[in-house]
Coordinates of N, CA and C in Angstrom, one line a residue:
M635 N 113.0 56.9 159.9 CA 114.1 57.3 159.1 C 115.2 57.9 160.0
K636 N 114.8 58.7 161.0 CA 115.7 59.3 161.9 C 116.5 58.2 162.7
I637 N 115.7 57.2 163.2 CA 116.4 56.1 163.9 C 117.4 55.4 163.1
K638 N 117.0 55.1 161.8 CA 118.0 54.5 160.9 C 119.2 55.3 160.7
F639 N 119.1 56.6 160.6 CA 120.2 57.5 160.4 C 121.1 57.4 161.6
L640 N 120.5 57.5 162.8 CA 121.3 57.4 164.0 C 122.1 56.1 164.2
F641 N 121.4 55.0 163.7 CA 122.1 53.7 163.8 C 123.3 53.7 162.9
I642 N 123.1 54.2 161.7 CA 124.2 54.2 160.7 C 125.4 55.1 161.2
F643 N 125.0 56.2 161.8 CA 126.0 57.1 162.3 C 126.8 56.5 163.4
A644 N 126.1 55.8 164.4 CA 126.7 55.1 165.5 C 127.6 54.0 165.0
F645 N 127.2 53.3 163.9 CA 128.0 52.2 163.4 C 129.3 52.8 162.8
L646 N 129.2 53.9 162.0 CA 130.4 54.5 161.4 C 131.3 55.0 162.5
C647 N 130.8 55.6 163.5 CA 131.7 56.1 164.6 C 132.4 54.9 165.3
A648 N 131.7 53.8 165.5 CA 132.3 52.7 166.1 C 133.4 52.1 165.2
F649 N 133.0 52.0 163.9 CA 134.0 51.5 163.0 C 135.3 52.3 162.9
S650 N 135.0 53.7 163.0 CA 136.2 54.6 162.9 C 137.1 54.4 164.1
I651 N 136.5 54.3 165.3 CA 137.3 54.1 166.5 C 138.0 52.8 166.5
N652 N 137.4 51.7 166.1 CA 138.0 50.4 166.1 C 139.0 50.3 164.9
S653 N 139.0 51.2 163.9 CA 139.9 51.1 162.8 C 141.4 51.5 163.2
F654 N 141.5 52.2 164.4 CA 142.9 52.5 164.8 C 143.6 51.3 165.3
A655 N 144.9 51.2 165.0 CA 145.7 50.1 165.6 C 145.7 50.4 167.1
Q656 N 145.6 49.3 167.9 CA 145.5 49.4 169.3 C 146.6 48.5 169.9
I657 N 147.4 49.1 170.8 CA 148.5 48.3 171.5 C 148.3 48.4 173.0
K658 N 148.5 47.3 173.6 CA 148.6 47.2 175.1 C 150.0 47.1 175.5
I659 N 150.4 47.9 176.5 CA 151.8 47.9 176.9 C 151.9 47.5 178.4
T660 N 152.6 46.5 178.7 CA 152.8 46.1 180.1 C 154.3 46.0 180.4
P661 N 154.7 46.3 181.6 CA 156.2 46.3 181.9 C 156.7 44.9 182.2
N662 N 157.9 44.6 181.6 CA 158.6 43.3 181.9 C 159.9 43.6 182.4
K663 N 160.1 43.5 183.7 CA 161.4 43.9 184.4 C 162.3 42.7 184.4
V664 N 163.5 42.9 183.9 CA 164.5 41.9 183.9 C 165.8 42.4 184.6
K665 N 166.3 41.6 185.5 CA 167.6 42.0 186.2 C 168.7 41.2 185.6
Y666 N 169.8 41.9 185.3 CA 171.0 41.3 184.8 C 172.2 41.4 185.7
T667 N 173.1 40.4 185.7 CA 174.2 40.4 186.6 C 175.5 40.6 185.8
R668 N 176.4 41.5 186.3 CA 177.7 41.7 185.7 C 178.6 40.7 186.3
T669 N 179.5 40.2 185.4 CA 180.4 39.1 185.9 C 181.9 39.6 186.0
G670 N 182.2 40.8 185.6 CA 183.6 41.3 185.7 C 184.1 41.3 187.1
E671 N 185.4 41.0 187.2 CA 186.0 40.9 188.6 C 186.2 42.3 189.2
D672 N 186.3 43.3 188.3 CA 186.6 44.6 188.8 C 185.4 45.5 189.1
V673 N 184.2 44.9 188.9 CA 182.9 45.6 189.1 C 182.7 45.7 190.6
S674 N 182.4 46.9 191.1 CA 182.1 47.1 192.5 C 180.8 46.4 192.9
E675 N 180.7 46.1 194.2 CA 179.5 45.3 194.7 C 178.2 45.9 194.4
H676 N 178.1 47.3 194.5 CA 176.8 47.9 194.3 C 176.5 48.1 192.8
K677 N 177.4 47.7 192.0 CA 177.1 47.7 190.5 C 177.1 46.3 189.9
K678 N 176.9 45.3 190.7 CA 176.9 44.0 190.2 C 175.7 43.7 189.3
T679 N 174.6 44.4 189.6 CA 173.4 44.1 188.8 C 172.8 45.4 188.2
F680 N 172.0 45.3 187.2 CA 171.2 46.4 186.7 C 169.9 45.9 186.1
E681 N 168.9 46.7 186.0 CA 167.6 46.3 185.6 C 167.1 47.0 184.4
V682 N 166.5 46.3 183.5 CA 165.9 46.8 182.3 C 164.4 46.5 182.3
T683 N 163.5 47.5 182.3 CA 162.1 47.3 182.2 C 161.7 47.5 180.8
Y684 N 161.4 46.3 180.1 CA 161.0 46.3 178.7 C 159.5 46.6 178.6
P685 N 159.1 47.4 177.6 CA 157.7 47.5 177.3 C 157.2 46.3 176.5
K686 N 156.4 45.5 177.1 CA 155.9 44.3 176.4 C 154.6 44.7 175.7
L687 N 154.6 44.4 174.4 CA 153.5 44.9 173.5 C 152.6 43.7 173.1
S688 N 151.3 44.0 173.0 CA 150.4 43.1 172.4 C 149.2 43.9 171.8
G689 N 148.6 43.4 170.8 CA 147.5 44.1 170.2 C 147.5 43.9 168.7
N690 N 146.7 44.8 168.0 CA 146.6 44.6 166.5 C 147.4 45.6 165.7
G691 N 148.4 46.2 166.3 CA 149.3 47.1 165.6 C 150.5 46.3 165.1
A692 N 151.4 47.1 164.5 CA 152.7 46.5 164.0 C 153.6 46.3 165.1
V693 N 153.4 45.2 165.9 CA 154.1 45.0 167.2 C 155.6 44.8 167.0
A694 N 156.0 44.0 166.0 CA 157.4 43.8 165.8 C 158.2 45.0 165.4
E695 N 157.5 45.8 164.6 CA 158.2 47.1 164.1 C 158.2 48.1 165.2
I696 N 157.2 48.2 166.0 CA 157.1 49.1 167.2 C 158.2 48.8 168.1
E697 N 158.4 47.5 168.4 CA 159.4 47.1 169.4 C 160.8 47.5 168.9
K698 N 161.1 47.4 167.6 CA 162.4 47.9 167.1 C 162.5 49.4 167.2
T699 N 161.4 50.1 167.0 CA 161.4 51.6 167.0 C 161.7 52.1 168.4
I700 N 161.1 51.4 169.4 CA 161.2 51.9 170.8 C 162.3 51.2 171.6
S701 N 163.2 50.4 170.9 CA 164.2 49.7 171.6 C 165.2 50.6 172.3
Y702 N 165.5 50.3 173.6 CA 166.5 51.0 174.3 C 167.8 51.0 173.5
W703 N 168.2 49.8 173.1 CA 169.5 49.6 172.5 C 169.6 50.4 171.2
T704 N 168.6 50.4 170.4 CA 168.6 51.2 169.1 C 168.7 52.7 169.4
N705 N 167.9 53.2 170.3 CA 167.8 54.6 170.6 C 169.0 55.2 171.3
F706 N 169.6 54.4 172.1 CA 170.8 54.9 172.9 C 172.1 54.3 172.3
E707 N 172.0 53.7 171.1 CA 173.2 53.2 170.4 C 174.1 52.4 171.3
T708 N 173.5 51.4 171.9 CA 174.3 50.4 172.8 C 173.7 49.1 172.6
N709 N 174.1 48.1 173.4 CA 173.5 46.8 173.4 C 173.7 46.1 174.7
L710 N 173.0 45.0 174.9 CA 173.0 44.4 176.2 C 174.3 43.9 176.6
A711 N 175.0 43.3 175.7 CA 176.4 42.8 176.0 C 177.3 43.9 176.4
E712 N 177.2 45.0 175.8 CA 178.1 46.1 176.1 C 177.8 46.6 177.5
E713 N 176.5 46.8 177.8 CA 176.1 47.2 179.2 C 176.4 46.2 180.3
T714 N 176.5 45.0 179.9 CA 176.8 43.9 180.9 C 178.3 44.0 181.2
E715 N 179.1 44.3 180.2 CA 180.6 44.4 180.4 C 180.9 45.7 181.1
N716 N 180.2 46.8 180.8 CA 180.5 48.1 181.4 C 179.7 48.2 182.8
D717 N 180.0 49.2 183.6 CA 179.4 49.3 184.9 C 178.6 50.6 185.1
W718 N 178.3 51.3 184.0 CA 177.6 52.6 184.1 C 176.1 52.4 184.4
L719 N 175.4 51.6 183.6 CA 174.0 51.5 183.7 C 173.5 50.9 185.0
Y720 N 172.5 51.7 185.5 CA 171.8 51.2 186.8 C 170.4 50.7 186.4
E721 N 169.7 51.4 185.6 CA 168.4 50.9 185.1 C 168.0 51.6 183.8
A722 N 167.1 50.9 183.1 CA 166.5 51.4 181.9 C 165.0 51.3 182.1
T723 N 164.3 52.4 182.0 CA 162.8 52.4 182.2 C 162.1 53.2 181.1
Y724 N 160.8 53.1 181.1 CA 160.0 53.9 180.1 C 158.8 54.4 180.8
E725 N 158.2 55.4 180.2 CA 156.9 56.0 180.6 C 156.1 56.3 179.3
V726 N 154.9 55.7 179.3 CA 153.9 55.9 178.2 C 153.3 57.3 178.4
K727 N 153.5 58.2 177.5 CA 152.9 59.5 177.6 C 151.5 59.5 176.9
Y728 N 151.3 58.7 175.9 CA 150.0 58.7 175.2 C 149.9 57.4 174.5
N729 N 148.7 56.8 174.4 CA 148.5 55.5 173.7 C 147.0 55.5 173.3
N730 N 146.7 56.1 172.2 CA 145.3 56.2 171.7 C 145.3 56.7 170.3
K731 N 144.2 56.5 169.6 CA 144.0 57.0 168.2 C 145.1 56.5 167.3
G732 N 145.7 55.3 167.5 CA 146.7 54.8 166.7 C 148.0 55.5 166.8
I733 N 148.2 56.2 167.9 CA 149.5 57.0 168.2 C 150.0 56.6 169.6
L734 N 151.3 56.3 169.6 CA 152.0 56.1 170.9 C 153.0 57.1 171.1
A735 N 153.1 57.7 172.3 CA 154.1 58.6 172.7 C 154.8 58.0 173.9
I736 N 156.1 57.7 173.9 CA 156.8 57.0 175.0 C 158.1 57.7 175.2
E737 N 158.5 57.8 176.5 CA 159.7 58.3 176.9 C 160.6 57.2 177.5
L738 N 161.8 57.0 176.9 CA 162.8 56.0 177.3 C 163.9 56.7 178.1
T739 N 164.3 56.1 179.2 CA 165.3 56.6 180.0 C 166.3 55.6 180.5
M740 N 167.6 55.9 180.3 CA 168.6 55.1 180.9 C 169.3 55.9 182.0
S741 N 169.5 55.3 183.1 CA 170.1 56.0 184.3 C 171.3 55.2 184.7
G742 N 172.4 55.9 185.1 CA 173.6 55.2 185.6 C 174.4 56.1 186.4
S743 N 175.7 55.7 186.6 CA 176.6 56.5 187.4 C 178.0 56.2 187.1
A744 N 178.7 57.3 186.9 CA 180.2 57.2 186.7 C 180.8 58.1 187.8
A745 N 181.3 59.3 187.5 CA 181.7 60.2 188.6 C 180.5 60.7 189.3
Y746 N 179.4 60.9 188.5 CA 178.2 61.4 189.1 C 177.0 60.6 188.6
P747 N 175.9 60.5 189.3 CA 174.7 59.9 188.7 C 174.2 60.7 187.5
D748 N 173.7 60.1 186.6 CA 173.3 60.7 185.3 C 172.2 59.9 184.7
S749 N 171.5 60.6 183.8 CA 170.4 59.9 183.0 C 170.3 60.5 181.6
H750 N 169.8 59.7 180.7 CA 169.6 60.1 179.3 C 168.2 59.7 178.9
S751 N 167.4 60.6 178.4 CA 166.1 60.3 178.0 C 165.8 60.6 176.5
K752 N 164.9 59.9 175.9 CA 164.5 60.1 174.5 C 163.0 59.9 174.4
T753 N 162.3 60.8 173.8 CA 160.9 60.7 173.7 C 160.5 60.5 172.2
L754 N 159.7 59.5 172.0 CA 159.3 59.1 170.6 C 157.8 59.1 170.4
V755 N 157.4 59.5 169.3 CA 156.0 59.4 168.9 C 155.9 58.4 167.7
V756 N 155.1 57.4 167.9 CA 155.1 56.2 166.9 C 153.7 56.0 166.3
N757 N 153.7 55.7 165.0 CA 152.5 55.3 164.3 C 152.3 53.9 164.6
L758 N 151.2 53.5 165.3 CA 151.0 52.1 165.6 C 150.6 51.2 164.5
E759 N 150.2 51.8 163.4 CA 149.8 51.1 162.2 C 151.0 50.6 161.4
T760 N 152.1 51.4 161.4 CA 153.3 51.1 160.6 C 154.4 50.7 161.5
G761 N 154.4 51.2 162.8 CA 155.5 51.0 163.7 C 156.6 52.0 163.5
E762 N 156.4 52.9 162.6 CA 157.5 53.9 162.4 C 157.4 55.1 163.3
R763 N 158.6 55.7 163.6 CA 158.6 56.9 164.4 C 158.0 58.1 163.6
I764 N 157.2 58.9 164.2 CA 156.7 60.1 163.6 C 157.6 61.2 163.9
K765 N 158.3 61.7 162.9 CA 159.2 62.8 163.1 C 158.5 64.2 162.9
L766 N 159.1 65.2 163.4 CA 158.4 66.5 163.4 C 158.2 66.9 162.0
Q767 N 159.1 66.7 161.1 CA 158.9 67.1 159.7 C 157.9 66.2 158.9
D768 N 157.5 65.1 159.5 CA 156.5 64.2 158.9 C 155.1 64.8 159.2
A769 N 155.0 65.4 160.4 CA 153.6 65.8 160.9 C 153.3 67.2 160.8
F770 N 154.3 68.1 160.7 CA 154.0 69.5 160.7 C 154.4 70.2 159.4
I771 N 153.7 71.3 159.1 CA 154.0 72.1 157.9 C 154.2 73.5 158.4
F772 N 154.7 74.4 157.5 CA 155.0 75.8 157.8 C 155.9 75.8 159.1
R773 N 157.0 75.0 159.0 CA 157.7 74.7 160.3 C 158.5 75.9 160.7
T774 N 158.9 76.8 159.8 CA 159.7 78.0 160.3 C 158.8 78.8 161.2
D775 N 157.5 79.0 160.9 CA 156.6 79.7 161.7 C 156.4 79.0 163.0
L776 N 156.3 77.7 163.0 CA 156.2 76.9 164.2 C 157.4 77.0 165.1
Y777 N 158.6 76.9 164.5 CA 159.8 77.1 165.3 C 159.9 78.5 165.9
N778 N 159.4 79.5 165.2 CA 159.4 80.8 165.8 C 158.5 80.9 167.0
K779 N 157.3 80.2 166.9 CA 156.4 80.2 168.1 C 157.1 79.5 169.3
I780 N 157.8 78.4 169.0 CA 158.5 77.7 170.1 C 159.7 78.6 170.6
A781 N 160.4 79.3 169.8 CA 161.4 80.2 170.2 C 160.9 81.3 171.1
Q782 N 159.7 81.8 170.8 CA 159.1 82.8 171.6 C 158.7 82.3 173.0
A783 N 158.2 81.0 173.0 CA 157.9 80.4 174.3 C 159.2 80.2 175.1
Q784 N 160.3 79.8 174.4 CA 161.6 79.6 175.1 C 162.1 80.9 175.7
E785 N 162.0 82.0 175.0 CA 162.4 83.3 175.5 C 161.7 83.7 176.8
K786 N 160.4 83.4 176.8 CA 159.6 83.7 178.0 C 160.1 82.9 179.2
E787 N 160.4 81.6 178.9 CA 160.9 80.7 179.9 C 162.2 81.2 180.5
I788 N 163.1 81.6 179.6 CA 164.4 82.1 180.0 C 164.3 83.3 180.9
K789 N 163.5 84.3 180.5 CA 163.3 85.5 181.2 C 162.8 85.2 182.6
L790 N 161.9 84.2 182.7 CA 161.3 83.8 184.0 C 162.4 83.1 184.9
A791 N 163.2 82.3 184.2 CA 164.2 81.5 185.0 C 165.3 82.5 185.5
I792 N 165.7 83.5 184.7 CA 166.7 84.5 185.2 C 166.1 85.4 186.3
S793 N 164.8 85.7 186.2 CA 164.1 86.5 187.2 C 164.0 85.8 188.5
Q794 N 163.8 84.5 188.4 CA 163.7 83.7 189.6 C 165.1 83.5 190.3
A795 N 166.1 83.4 189.4 CA 167.5 83.3 189.9 C 167.9 84.5 190.8
K796 N 167.4 85.7 190.4 CA 167.7 86.9 191.1 C 167.1 86.9 192.5
T797 N 166.1 86.2 192.7 CA 165.4 86.2 194.0 C 166.0 85.2 195.0
K798 N 166.9 84.4 194.6 CA 167.5 83.4 195.5 C 168.6 84.0 196.3
E799 N 168.9 83.4 197.4 CA 169.9 83.9 198.4 C 171.2 84.2 197.7
E800 N 171.6 83.2 196.9 CA 172.8 83.4 196.1 C 172.4 83.7 194.7
D801 N 172.8 84.8 194.1 CA 172.4 85.3 192.8 C 173.2 84.4 191.7
F802 N 172.4 83.6 191.0 CA 173.0 82.8 190.0 C 172.7 83.4 188.6
T803 N 172.3 84.6 188.5 CA 171.9 85.2 187.2 C 173.0 85.1 186.2
E804 N 174.2 85.5 186.6 CA 175.3 85.5 185.6 C 175.7 84.1 185.1
D805 N 175.7 83.2 186.0 CA 176.0 81.8 185.6 C 174.9 81.2 184.7
L806 N 173.7 81.5 185.1 CA 172.6 80.9 184.4 C 172.5 81.5 182.9
T807 N 172.7 82.8 182.8 CA 172.7 83.5 181.5 C 173.8 82.9 180.6
R808 N 175.0 82.7 181.2 CA 176.1 82.1 180.4 C 175.8 80.7 180.0
L809 N 175.3 79.9 180.9 CA 175.0 78.5 180.6 C 173.9 78.4 179.5
I810 N 172.9 79.2 179.6 CA 171.8 79.2 178.6 C 172.4 79.6 177.2
K811 N 173.2 80.6 177.2 CA 173.8 81.1 175.9 C 174.7 80.0 175.3
E812 N 175.5 79.3 176.1 CA 176.3 78.2 175.6 C 175.4 77.1 175.1
G813 N 174.4 76.8 175.8 CA 173.5 75.7 175.4 C 172.8 76.0 174.1
K814 N 172.4 77.2 173.9 CA 171.7 77.6 172.7 C 172.7 77.6 171.5
E815 N 173.9 77.9 171.7 CA 174.9 77.8 170.6 C 175.2 76.4 170.2
Y816 N 175.0 75.5 171.1 CA 175.3 74.1 170.8 C 174.0 73.4 170.3
N817 N 172.9 73.8 170.8 CA 171.6 73.1 170.5 C 170.5 74.2 170.2
S818 N 170.3 74.4 169.0 CA 169.3 75.5 168.6 C 167.9 75.0 168.8
V819 N 167.0 75.9 169.2 CA 165.6 75.6 169.4 C 165.0 75.3 168.0
Y820 N 165.6 75.8 166.9 CA 165.1 75.5 165.6 C 165.5 74.1 165.1
E821 N 166.1 73.3 165.9 CA 166.5 72.0 165.6 C 165.7 70.9 166.5
I822 N 164.7 71.4 167.2 CA 164.0 70.5 168.1 C 163.4 69.4 167.2
N823 N 163.5 68.2 167.7 CA 162.9 67.0 167.0 C 162.2 66.1 167.9
E824 N 162.2 66.4 169.2 CA 161.5 65.5 170.2 C 160.2 66.2 170.7
F825 N 159.1 65.5 170.8 CA 157.9 66.0 171.3 C 157.0 64.9 171.7
F826 N 155.9 65.2 172.4 CA 154.9 64.1 172.7 C 153.5 64.8 172.6
V827 N 152.6 63.9 172.3 CA 151.2 64.4 172.1 C 150.3 64.0 173.2
S828 N 149.1 64.7 173.3 CA 148.0 64.3 174.2 C 146.8 64.7 173.4
D829 N 145.6 64.4 174.0 CA 144.4 64.8 173.4 C 144.2 66.4 173.4
K830 N 145.0 67.0 174.3 CA 144.9 68.5 174.4 C 145.9 69.2 173.4
G831 N 147.0 68.6 173.1 CA 147.9 69.3 172.3 C 149.3 68.6 172.2
V832 N 150.3 69.4 171.9 CA 151.7 68.9 171.8 C 152.6 69.6 172.7
T833 N 153.5 68.8 173.3 CA 154.6 69.4 174.1 C 155.9 69.2 173.4
F834 N 156.6 70.3 173.0 CA 157.9 70.2 172.3 C 159.0 70.2 173.4
L835 N 160.1 69.4 173.2 CA 161.1 69.2 174.2 C 162.4 69.8 173.7
Y836 N 163.0 70.6 174.6 CA 164.4 71.2 174.3 C 165.3 70.8 175.5
N837 N 166.5 70.4 175.2 CA 167.5 70.1 176.2 C 168.6 71.1 176.2
Y838 N 168.7 71.9 177.4 CA 169.7 72.9 177.6 C 171.1 72.2 177.8
D839 N 171.0 70.9 178.3 CA 172.2 70.1 178.4 C 173.2 70.7 179.4
F840 N 172.7 71.2 180.6 CA 173.6 71.6 181.6 C 174.4 70.4 182.2
V841 N 175.6 70.7 182.7 CA 176.3 69.6 183.3 C 175.7 69.3 184.7
H842 N 176.1 68.1 185.2 CA 175.4 67.6 186.4 C 175.5 68.6 187.6
A843 N 176.6 69.3 187.8 CA 176.8 70.2 188.9 C 175.8 71.3 189.0
V844 N 175.3 71.7 187.8 CA 174.4 72.9 187.8 C 173.0 72.6 187.2
Q845 N 172.7 71.3 187.1 CA 171.4 70.9 186.5 C 170.2 71.5 187.3
A846 N 170.4 71.8 188.6 CA 169.3 72.4 189.3 C 168.8 73.7 188.8
L847 N 169.7 74.4 188.0 CA 169.4 75.7 187.4 C 168.7 75.6 186.1
E848 N 168.7 74.4 185.5 CA 168.3 74.2 184.1 C 166.8 74.4 184.0
P849 N 166.3 75.3 183.1 CA 164.9 75.4 182.8 C 164.3 74.1 182.3
D850 N 163.0 74.0 182.3 CA 162.4 72.7 181.9 C 162.5 72.4 180.4
G851 N 162.5 73.4 179.6 CA 162.6 73.2 178.2 C 161.4 72.4 177.6
R852 N 160.2 72.7 178.1 CA 159.0 72.0 177.6 C 158.0 73.1 177.2
Y853 N 157.6 73.0 176.0 CA 156.7 74.1 175.4 C 155.4 73.5 174.8
F854 N 154.3 73.8 175.5 CA 153.0 73.1 175.2 C 152.2 74.1 174.3
F855 N 151.6 73.5 173.3 CA 150.6 74.2 172.4 C 149.4 73.4 172.2
T856 N 148.2 74.0 172.3 CA 147.0 73.2 172.0 C 146.9 72.9 170.6
W857 N 146.0 71.9 170.3 CA 145.8 71.6 168.9 C 145.2 72.7 168.1
A858 N 144.4 73.6 168.8 CA 143.8 74.7 168.1 C 144.9 75.7 167.7
E859 N 145.9 75.9 168.6 CA 147.0 76.8 168.3 C 147.9 76.2 167.1
L860 N 148.0 74.9 167.1 CA 148.8 74.2 166.1 C 148.2 73.9 164.8
K861 N 146.9 74.0 164.7 CA 146.1 73.6 163.5 C 146.7 74.1 162.2
P862 N 147.2 75.4 162.1 CA 147.8 75.8 160.9 C 149.1 75.1 160.5
H863 N 149.7 74.4 161.5 CA 151.0 73.7 161.3 C 150.9 72.2 161.2
V864 N 149.7 71.7 161.4 CA 149.5 70.2 161.4 C 149.1 69.8 160.0
A865 N 149.9 68.9 159.4 CA 149.5 68.3 158.1 C 148.2 67.5 158.3
E866 N 147.1 68.0 157.7 CA 145.8 67.5 157.9 C 145.7 66.0 157.6
Y867 N 146.4 65.6 156.6 CA 146.3 64.1 156.2 C 147.7 63.5 156.6
G868 N 148.4 64.1 157.4 CA 149.7 63.5 157.9 C 149.4 62.6 159.1
P869 N 150.5 62.1 159.7 CA 150.3 61.1 160.8 C 149.6 61.6 162.1
L870 N 149.5 63.0 162.3 CA 148.8 63.5 163.4 C 147.6 64.3 163.0
G871 N 147.2 64.1 161.8 CA 146.0 64.8 161.3 C 144.7 64.5 162.0
V872 N 144.7 63.3 162.6 CA 143.5 62.8 163.3 C 143.1 63.8 164.4
F873 N 144.1 64.5 165.0 CA 143.8 65.4 166.1 C 143.2 66.7 165.6
V874 N 143.2 67.1 164.3 CA 142.7 68.4 163.9 C 141.6 68.2 162.8
R875 N 141.5 67.0 162.3 CA 140.4 66.9 161.3 C 139.0 66.8 162.0
K876 N 138.0 67.4 161.3 CA 136.7 67.4 161.9 C 136.0 66.1 161.6

């Protein structure tokens, strides 16, 4: 009887694991050539590394959700005509349990080199992006926790600025204040997941000349810490359900 029970239990576990949509992602790098006469020689080409998907998830829908062109509100023709883009790349942060977390980055140069990133969490079964409001409850309390983590980060950054040869405390304090007025921590909507927990992302949006002073804006919480805020039967409930 015990052996039979163990067999059934193992079968159910295997079935549960295999029931998750599973996607394999491989890089497909494509080089494009600009044809404009006024394009400088070192900007004649740019590269886009596409995430090539295969597996038993909603492949077509996922590709639309994680498209560079959709997320950065541009298109290939426009980038071929313009000369800002140098490369578009991605980094897979997590790909398990039917959940994909991926960071998309576009890098280029105008007066200064610059880059723009966007982090998405995707339901592999539906191909839809998982938004913070879809996955978390009691969000005011959650945002308060993130705000507390940010205040600790800011205090540490200002303290470290005082120890440098040139005191950047006044500039850093001003830049952080300006950033918070423009982009509230209570409006965070980007995050990524792991088996250990969730990292929420905040952009202080410092200009290029002072980006070296910018705090990381990454606030990690374990699943145990987040359990009161995770919708048990929502898209991330798999991480907290027993």
